[in-house]
Amino acid sequence: MKQVKPSFIGAKTLCALALMGAFSAQAQAQSSVTIYGRVVAGIDFQTNAGTNGKGSKWSAANNQWGTSMIGFKGTEDLGGGTNAFFLLESGFNSTKGAFNGTDTSNNALFNRRSYVGLSSASAGSIKFGKNLFINNDVWFLDPTGQQAIGTSVLVNGRNWPGASNVIEYNSPDMAGFTVNLQTSLGEKAGSFNGGNNNSAVGGSSDGRKDGISLAYQKNGLELRAIYDVVRDANGNYDDLWKHSKELILGATYKYDKLKMFVGYENLRAPNAAAGAPSRANHYWLGANYDVTSQLQLVGAWFHVNANNASVSSTGVGNGGGTANLYMAGINYFLSKRTLLYVDVGTVRNGTGAGHILENGGDNGVSGLKQTGGYFGIAHSF
């Protein structure tokens, strides 16, 4: 699930409605509500896009460069350095006007985030509700900023899910160090680690999810380590790309106009079926280069190697094996809130693997080779 790019999202702050009564003036001074969002749309093209790995496809692009969304957030000063806050955010398909799906259903109103919490500069913050899962912090290590052609592709979207029933703690900045902790309760009676099957309403069958994200940022350098687990409805790790243990390590370094990225991801599913992939290693390198204040170049290479690669008698791969993904892009900023984007990529799968070019998935076509890209406009408010 793509995150908001901090350098690009603007926000228009509205004063909170005045409360009736004796506390009206104080409430106006201490509270605020912000409406923000982004709309992304364009054109997308892919070769070998059919279910059998054949046929080219032209389509409208909506969430490839980044998620179209609308959100509401607010804070209240409680005094003594303590604040209450909330955030409600929904992603949508700009070319069809429909809500995006979520981990619990396809018709959730606030399908990305909906939480409330307390914060202080000295103690950090705690929030309760729904959020992106903690491994979405891979955004900080992704040269593409979690585009459709990015870190999610060769792990079938394992590193950008949502999380419901969340309890989350974010530490204050401690001389450049930060610690984030998150748990997502499965809410299954009689099983602390299990969860409910939401497939009937277009959701997942995840059990409890837990994770930690550690970061150090100083003088243009960022180091980050993320560890998380996503269990199935029975509390097990039965699918490498859905219900598994994940470790992400990476670094970025900004020097003048150049920002460099390096990342590593390890996945393990100890309860996977015999013969199915149960381990994978994912590596990437990339860079952003600001040619001018308006023109930015993006480039990245990704590689994955999963064990137990095999092909059935009917030619269907099991998702194991190796694959490489190459990506190049251009961002041209017309203003602080509006940009034009052009991105192209190609994925080259080995025997057993059938990773598709965009968003993360495997169509079962062993050795799939797919090329494509997208271009369009992104406007934030």
C-alpha positions as a printed Julia matrix, in Angstrom:
381×3 Matrix{Float64}:
   0.0     0.0     0.0
   1.64    3.25   -1.11
   2.3     5.99    1.36
   1.96    9.72    0.95
   5.16   11.32   -0.31
   5.92   14.0     2.32
   7.73   16.34   -0.08
   4.77   16.41   -2.43
   1.57   16.41   -0.4
   0.23   19.8     0.51
  -2.6    20.37    2.97
  -5.25   23.01    3.36
  -5.96   23.6     7.04
  -9.42   24.64    8.19
 -10.22   26.07   11.64
 -12.32   23.7    13.73
 -15.99   24.64   14.06
 -16.53   26.75   17.14
 -17.97   24.83   20.06
 -20.97   26.22   21.85
 -20.58   27.27   25.43
 -17.94   28.71   27.69
 -15.07   26.74   26.09
 -15.62   28.04   22.54
 -12.68   30.44   22.34
 -10.28   27.95   23.89
 -11.33   25.14   21.51
 -10.81   27.35   18.47
  -7.32   28.23   19.6
  -6.23   24.7    20.41
  -7.89   22.49   17.77
  -7.56   22.15   14.01
  -8.89   19.93   11.23
  -7.11   19.4     7.9
  -8.57   18.1     4.65
  -5.94   16.68    2.28
  -5.7    14.36   -0.68
  -4.27   13.44   -4.03
  -5.69   12.5    -7.44
  -3.54   10.45   -9.83
  -4.59    9.41  -13.34
  -3.07    8.61  -16.72
  -2.46    5.82  -19.24
  -0.96    2.36  -18.67
   0.48   -0.16  -21.17
   1.68   -3.75  -20.63
   2.83   -6.55  -22.9
   1.98  -10.22  -22.26
  -0.81   -9.12  -19.93
  -3.34  -11.94  -20.47
  -3.89  -14.78  -18.02
  -1.84  -17.02  -20.33
   0.96  -14.47  -20.59
  -0.03  -13.31  -24.06
  -1.56  -10.16  -25.48
  -0.81   -6.48  -24.91
  -3.14   -4.22  -22.94
  -3.84   -0.49  -22.85
  -5.76    0.78  -19.82
  -6.44    3.85  -17.72
  -3.82    4.39  -15.02
  -4.99    5.54  -11.6
  -2.89    4.23   -8.7
   0.34    3.27  -10.46
   2.49    6.32   -9.58
   0.79    6.75   -6.21
  -2.54    6.21   -4.51
  -5.42    8.57   -5.14
  -6.84    9.44   -1.73
  -8.77   11.84    0.42
  -8.27   12.26    4.14
  -9.18   14.22    7.25
  -6.88   14.73   10.23
  -7.05   16.81   13.35
  -5.26   17.62   16.57
  -6.2    19.11   19.92
  -3.76   20.66   22.37
  -4.5    19.12   25.77
  -1.85   21.15   27.56
   1.43   20.14   29.11
   2.86   19.12   25.74
   0.17   16.47   25.17
  -2.04   16.31   22.09
  -4.99   14.24   20.97
  -5.15   13.41   17.27
  -7.17   11.5    14.69
  -6.82   10.57   11.03
  -9.37    9.2     8.53
  -8.09    8.31    5.02
  -9.59    6.54    2.03
  -7.9     5.47   -1.21
  -9.89    5.34   -4.43
  -9.69    4.53   -8.13
  -9.68    7.93   -9.85
 -10.64    6.59  -13.28
 -13.7     4.69  -12.02
 -14.59    6.58   -8.85
 -14.61    3.43   -6.7
 -13.05    2.77   -3.31
  -9.9     0.67   -3.17
 -10.05   -2.63   -1.32
  -8.73   -3.2     2.18
  -7.56   -6.1     4.33
 -11.06   -6.66    5.75
 -13.41   -5.93    2.83
 -13.82   -4.24   -0.55
 -16.3    -1.63    0.68
 -14.65   -0.07    3.75
 -15.22    3.68    3.91
 -11.77    4.54    5.29
  -9.78    1.75    3.68
  -6.26    3.05    4.37
  -6.27    4.63    7.81
  -8.74    5.4    10.58
  -7.22    5.91   14.01
  -7.21    8.07   17.12
  -4.45    8.59   19.66
  -2.4    10.66   22.06
   1.09   12.11   21.59
   3.75   14.1    23.37
   7.17   15.31   22.29
   8.88   13.53   25.18
   7.0    10.2    25.26
   6.04    9.61   21.62
   2.57    8.6    20.45
   0.11    5.74   20.73
  -2.76    5.13   18.34
  -5.69    2.73   18.03
  -7.67    1.83   14.91
  -6.64    0.99   11.35
  -3.36    1.85    9.61
  -0.98    0.67    6.93
   0.95   -2.33    8.23
   4.35   -1.49    9.67
   6.31   -3.01    6.77
   5.03   -0.17    4.58
   8.04    1.64    6.06
   9.82    0.02    3.1
   8.63    3.23    1.37
  11.64    4.98    2.89
  13.94    2.44    1.19
  12.16    2.18   -2.17
  13.77    4.28   -4.96
  10.38    4.51   -6.69
   8.44    5.63   -3.6
   6.32    2.44   -3.67
   5.1     2.81   -7.21
   3.3    -0.05   -8.95
   6.7    -0.94  -10.46
   8.73   -1.06   -7.25
   9.57   -3.09   -4.14
   6.23   -4.95   -4.08
   6.54   -6.62   -7.49
   8.92   -9.53   -6.84
   7.35  -10.41   -3.46
   3.76  -10.37   -4.74
   2.75   -7.4    -2.59
   3.9    -8.96    0.71
   5.52   -5.69    1.86
   2.59   -3.27    1.56
  -0.58   -4.66    3.23
  -3.02   -2.84    5.44
  -3.73   -3.65    9.08
  -6.95   -3.44   11.06
  -7.54   -3.59   14.83
  -4.2    -1.87   15.36
  -2.38   -0.82   18.51
   0.72    1.19   17.57
   3.46    3.05   19.41
   5.86    5.57   17.81
   8.8     6.75   19.88
  10.07   10.34   19.94
  13.24   11.18   18.02
  16.17   10.13   20.22
  19.26   11.78   18.66
  18.26   10.43   15.26
  16.93    7.05   16.46
  13.23    6.11   16.31
  11.33    2.95   17.23
   7.87    1.99   15.95
   5.89   -0.99   17.32
   2.61   -2.32   15.93
   0.23   -5.2    16.5
  -2.91   -6.01   14.51
  -5.34   -8.21   16.46
  -6.9   -11.19   14.64
 -10.1   -11.12   16.73
 -10.65  -14.9    16.52
 -12.38  -16.48   19.49
 -10.2   -19.06   21.21
  -7.04  -18.14   19.27
  -4.77  -15.2    20.15
  -2.72  -15.66   16.95
  -5.49  -16.66   14.56
  -7.93  -14.55   12.58
 -11.2   -14.55   10.66
 -11.61  -15.39    7.0
 -12.88  -12.26    5.23
 -12.63  -13.62    1.67
 -16.42  -13.63    1.28
 -16.41   -9.81    1.38
 -13.23   -9.37   -0.66
 -10.85   -9.23    2.31
  -7.99  -11.41    3.52
  -7.77  -14.37    5.89
  -4.95  -12.95    8.0
  -4.39  -13.76   11.62
  -2.56  -11.52   14.07
   0.19   -9.31   12.63
   3.1    -7.89   14.61
   6.06   -5.75   13.67
   8.87   -3.41   14.69
  10.58   -0.72   12.63
  13.9     0.8    13.76
  15.44    3.82   12.06
  18.43    6.13   12.34
  18.51    9.38   10.35
  21.26   11.98   10.43
  23.25   14.14    7.98
  21.64   12.67    4.85
  22.03    9.06    5.99
  19.11    6.78    6.85
  19.47    3.24    8.18
  16.35    1.13    8.7
  15.49   -2.37    9.95
  11.96   -3.82    9.85
  10.84   -7.18   11.21
   7.25   -8.38   11.0
   5.08  -11.48   10.97
   1.74  -12.03    9.22
  -0.09  -15.19   10.34
  -2.89  -17.0     8.56
  -6.36  -17.51   10.06
  -5.04  -20.5    12.01
  -2.04  -18.63   13.39
   0.48  -20.32   11.05
   2.93  -19.18    8.35
   1.61  -21.19    5.41
   2.24  -18.96    2.37
   5.54  -17.24    1.55
   3.87  -14.31   -0.2
   0.93  -13.82    2.2
   1.5   -15.35    5.64
   5.17  -15.38    6.54
   8.0   -13.87    8.57
   9.73  -10.87    7.01
  13.0    -9.03    7.62
  13.85   -5.84    5.71
  17.21   -4.07    5.98
  18.24   -1.02    4.01
  19.88    2.36    3.76
  19.64    5.6     1.84
  22.13    8.42    1.49
  21.47   11.91    0.11
  24.44   13.79   -1.32
  23.67   17.08   -3.03
  21.26   16.23   -5.88
  21.74   12.46   -5.69
  19.94   10.06   -3.35
  21.08    6.41   -3.33
  19.09    3.38   -2.11
  20.01   -0.18   -1.17
  17.71   -2.8     0.33
  17.41   -6.45    1.33
  14.29   -8.46    2.22
  14.08  -12.01    3.56
  10.84  -14.01    3.69
  10.25  -17.35    5.47
   7.12  -19.52    5.66
   7.96  -22.52    7.89
   4.45  -24.0     7.54
   4.3   -23.84    3.73
   3.05  -26.94    1.93
   5.66  -29.49    0.86
   7.25  -28.43   -2.42
   5.93  -24.85   -2.22
   8.33  -21.89   -1.89
   9.19  -21.38    1.78
  12.17  -18.98    1.62
  13.03  -15.98   -0.53
  15.73  -13.31   -0.68
  14.96   -9.99   -2.35
  17.61   -7.34   -3.17
  17.5    -3.92   -4.76
  19.58   -0.89   -5.73
  18.37    2.48   -6.97
  18.83    6.21   -7.18
  16.96    9.51   -7.51
  18.7    12.43   -9.2
  17.36   15.99   -9.17
  18.48   17.41  -12.51
  16.75   20.68  -11.62
  14.27   21.75   -8.95
  11.51   20.56  -11.31
  13.02   17.49  -13.03
  13.82   14.26  -11.17
  15.18   11.02  -12.64
  14.45    7.63  -11.01
  16.15    4.3   -11.63
  16.12    0.92   -9.87
  16.99   -2.79  -10.16
  15.35   -5.56   -8.12
  16.18   -9.28   -7.86
  14.46  -12.16   -6.04
  15.45  -15.77   -5.48
  12.86  -18.15   -3.95
  13.45  -21.84   -3.25
  11.58  -24.94   -4.5
  10.93  -23.66   -8.02
   8.88  -26.09  -10.1
   6.54  -26.25  -13.09
   3.47  -28.49  -13.28
   2.72  -30.84  -16.16
   0.35  -28.18  -17.53
   3.1   -25.54  -17.53
   2.02  -23.61  -14.42
   4.83  -22.35  -12.21
   4.62  -22.58   -8.41
   6.07  -19.09   -7.79
   9.56  -20.17   -6.8
  12.73  -19.38   -8.74
  14.46  -16.15   -9.71
  13.33  -12.91  -11.31
  14.76   -9.5   -12.17
  12.91   -6.19  -12.42
  14.29   -3.04  -14.07
  12.63    0.37  -13.74
  13.3     3.93  -14.95
  11.17    7.03  -14.49
  10.87   10.79  -14.76
   9.01   13.14  -12.42
   8.44   16.68  -13.67
   7.05   19.08  -11.07
   4.84   21.79  -12.56
   4.39   23.17   -9.04
   4.66   21.97   -5.44
   1.3    20.24   -5.83
   1.18   19.07   -9.47
   3.55   16.81  -11.39
   3.77   14.84  -14.62
   5.22   11.34  -14.44
   6.54    8.77  -16.94
   7.72    5.35  -15.75
   8.75    2.22  -17.66
   9.86   -1.22  -16.55
  10.45   -4.82  -17.51
  10.29   -8.03  -15.47
  12.22  -11.16  -16.45
  11.18  -14.33  -14.63
  13.1   -17.59  -14.47
  11.67  -21.12  -14.38
   8.82  -21.44  -11.88
   8.31  -17.7   -11.37
   5.55  -15.62  -12.96
   5.74  -12.24  -11.19
   3.71   -9.64  -13.1
   5.08   -6.16  -13.82
   2.83   -4.05  -11.62
   1.53   -4.06   -8.03
   2.75   -7.51   -7.01
   1.22  -10.8    -8.11
   2.02  -14.07   -9.9
  -0.07  -15.22  -12.86
   1.43  -18.72  -12.9
   3.11  -18.3   -16.3
   6.55  -19.78  -15.67
   9.31  -17.61  -17.14
   6.96  -14.69  -17.87
   8.64  -11.73  -19.58
   6.62   -8.52  -19.43
   7.37   -4.91  -20.36
   5.29   -1.78  -19.9
   4.86    1.54  -18.2
   2.55    4.39  -17.35
   2.37    8.17  -17.62
   0.01   10.76  -16.25
  -0.68   13.58  -13.81
  -0.7    13.67  -10.02
  -2.25   16.62   -8.17
  -2.36   17.01   -4.4
  -4.39   19.31   -2.21
